[in-house]
Coordinates of C-alpha atoms in Angstrom, one line a residue:
M18 CA 89.7 85.3 122.8
A19 CA 90.2 83.8 119.3
D20 CA 93.7 83.1 117.9
M21 CA 94.7 84.8 114.8
G22 CA 94.5 82.8 111.6
P23 CA 96.5 83.2 108.4
E24 CA 94.1 85.8 107.0
D25 CA 94.4 87.8 110.2
W26 CA 98.2 87.7 110.0
A27 CA 98.1 88.6 106.3
F28 CA 95.9 91.6 107.1
W29 CA 98.2 92.7 109.9
D30 CA 101.3 92.4 107.7
T31 CA 99.7 94.4 105.0
W32 CA 98.5 97.1 107.5
M33 CA 102.0 97.4 109.0
R34 CA 103.7 97.6 105.6
A35 CA 101.3 100.3 104.4
Q36 CA 101.9 102.2 107.6
R37 CA 105.7 102.1 107.2
L38 CA 105.4 103.1 103.6
L39 CA 103.1 106.1 104.4
V40 CA 105.3 107.3 107.3
R41 CA 108.5 107.0 105.1
E42 CA 106.9 108.9 102.2
L43 CA 105.6 111.7 104.4
D44 CA 108.9 112.0 106.2
R45 CA 110.7 112.2 102.8
G46 CA 108.3 114.8 101.7
L47 CA 109.0 117.0 104.7
Q48 CA 112.7 116.6 104.2
R49 CA 112.6 117.2 100.5
D50 CA 110.0 120.0 100.4
C51 CA 111.0 121.9 103.6
G52 CA 114.3 120.6 104.8
I53 CA 112.9 119.5 108.2
S54 CA 112.4 116.1 109.9
K55 CA 109.1 114.8 111.2
A56 CA 110.2 115.5 114.8
E57 CA 111.0 119.1 113.8
F58 CA 107.6 119.4 112.1
S59 CA 106.0 118.2 115.3
V60 CA 107.8 120.9 117.3
L61 CA 106.9 123.6 114.8
M62 CA 103.2 122.6 114.9
T63 CA 103.1 122.4 118.7
L64 CA 105.0 125.5 119.5
T65 CA 102.2 127.9 118.6
R66 CA 103.0 130.1 121.6
P67 CA 106.1 130.4 123.8
M68 CA 106.4 127.4 126.1
R69 CA 108.7 126.0 128.7
V70 CA 110.7 123.0 127.5
G71 CA 108.9 120.7 129.9
E72 CA 105.5 121.9 128.7
L73 CA 106.5 121.2 125.1
A74 CA 107.8 117.8 126.1
D75 CA 104.5 117.0 127.8
A76 CA 102.5 118.3 124.8
L77 CA 104.5 116.1 122.4
D78 CA 104.6 113.1 124.9
W79 CA 108.4 112.9 124.5
E80 CA 111.2 112.7 127.0
K81 CA 112.4 116.1 128.1
S82 CA 116.0 115.2 127.1
R83 CA 114.9 114.4 123.5
V84 CA 113.1 117.7 123.2
A85 CA 116.0 119.6 124.6
H86 CA 118.4 118.0 122.2
L87 CA 116.1 118.7 119.2
L88 CA 115.6 122.3 120.3
T89 CA 119.3 122.9 120.4
R90 CA 119.6 121.7 116.8
M91 CA 116.6 123.8 115.8
E92 CA 118.0 126.9 117.6
N93 CA 121.3 126.5 115.7
R94 CA 119.3 126.5 112.5
G95 CA 117.4 129.6 113.5
L96 CA 114.0 128.0 113.8
V97 CA 113.5 128.6 117.5
A98 CA 114.9 130.9 120.2
R99 CA 115.3 130.5 123.9
I100 CA 113.5 132.9 126.2
E101 CA 115.0 134.2 129.4
D102 CA 113.0 134.5 132.6
G103 CA 113.4 138.2 133.6
A104 CA 113.5 137.4 137.3
T105 CA 116.2 134.7 137.2
G106 CA 117.9 135.3 133.9
R107 CA 117.7 131.6 133.1
R108 CA 116.7 130.4 129.7
T109 CA 113.5 128.7 130.6
G110 CA 111.3 129.0 127.5
I111 CA 111.3 128.5 123.8
E112 CA 109.5 130.3 121.0
L113 CA 109.4 130.2 117.2
T114 CA 111.6 132.7 115.3
G115 CA 110.3 134.4 112.2
E116 CA 112.2 131.8 110.2
G117 CA 110.5 129.1 112.3
R118 CA 107.1 130.5 111.6
R119 CA 107.8 130.7 107.9
T120 CA 109.1 127.2 107.9
A121 CA 106.0 126.0 109.8
E122 CA 103.7 127.7 107.2
R123 CA 105.6 126.1 104.3
A124 CA 105.6 122.7 106.0
T125 CA 101.9 122.8 106.8
R126 CA 101.1 123.5 103.1
A127 CA 103.6 120.9 101.8
H128 CA 102.7 118.2 104.3
G129 CA 99.0 118.8 103.8
A130 CA 99.4 118.4 100.0
N131 CA 101.3 115.1 100.6
V132 CA 98.7 113.8 103.1
R133 CA 96.0 114.7 100.5
R134 CA 97.9 113.0 97.7
L135 CA 99.0 109.9 99.6
V136 CA 95.9 109.3 101.8
L137 CA 92.8 111.4 101.4
D138 CA 92.6 111.3 97.6
R139 CA 92.9 107.5 97.7
L140 CA 90.1 106.9 100.1
T141 CA 86.4 106.7 99.4
P142 CA 84.2 108.6 101.8
G143 CA 83.1 105.3 103.4
Q144 CA 86.7 104.2 103.9
A145 CA 87.6 107.6 105.4
A146 CA 84.6 107.4 107.7
A147 CA 85.5 103.9 108.8
I148 CA 89.1 104.8 109.5
R149 CA 88.1 107.9 111.4
S150 CA 85.6 105.9 113.5
W151 CA 88.1 103.1 114.3
S152 CA 90.8 105.7 115.1
E153 CA 88.5 107.6 117.5
Q154 CA 87.4 104.3 119.1
L155 CA 91.1 103.3 119.6
I156 CA 92.1 106.7 121.0
G157 CA 89.1 106.7 123.3
S158 CA 89.9 103.3 124.8
G159 CA 93.6 104.2 125.5

């Protein structure tokens, strides 16, 4: 395996800086346009049907404690509601409220517009194809 030279390190530094900038701008857009965090957006996009907390944690690939903490905050804001199991009476599930669905719809439009403005409109079709191909290759090898 070859060592990385100065050009390789310069590429890597530029790639990492661009990635941080993009994530920061997309996060700011969600907060500014919809009043939600990236983590809350992820929950809203994943919670397309009622789920158990553990199932949601698995779908997001997050620790269950992180999901539970975030859901408590989102429940306090009226975005999600706990569901009780009829047999046990325990609060075992979670679902979007009407406000959560409306927020998800607004966030999808706003975030999509920001992704288009910051990424898609700046790429040539060839660049987009190369990034998609590389991303699929990386995902497939993981």
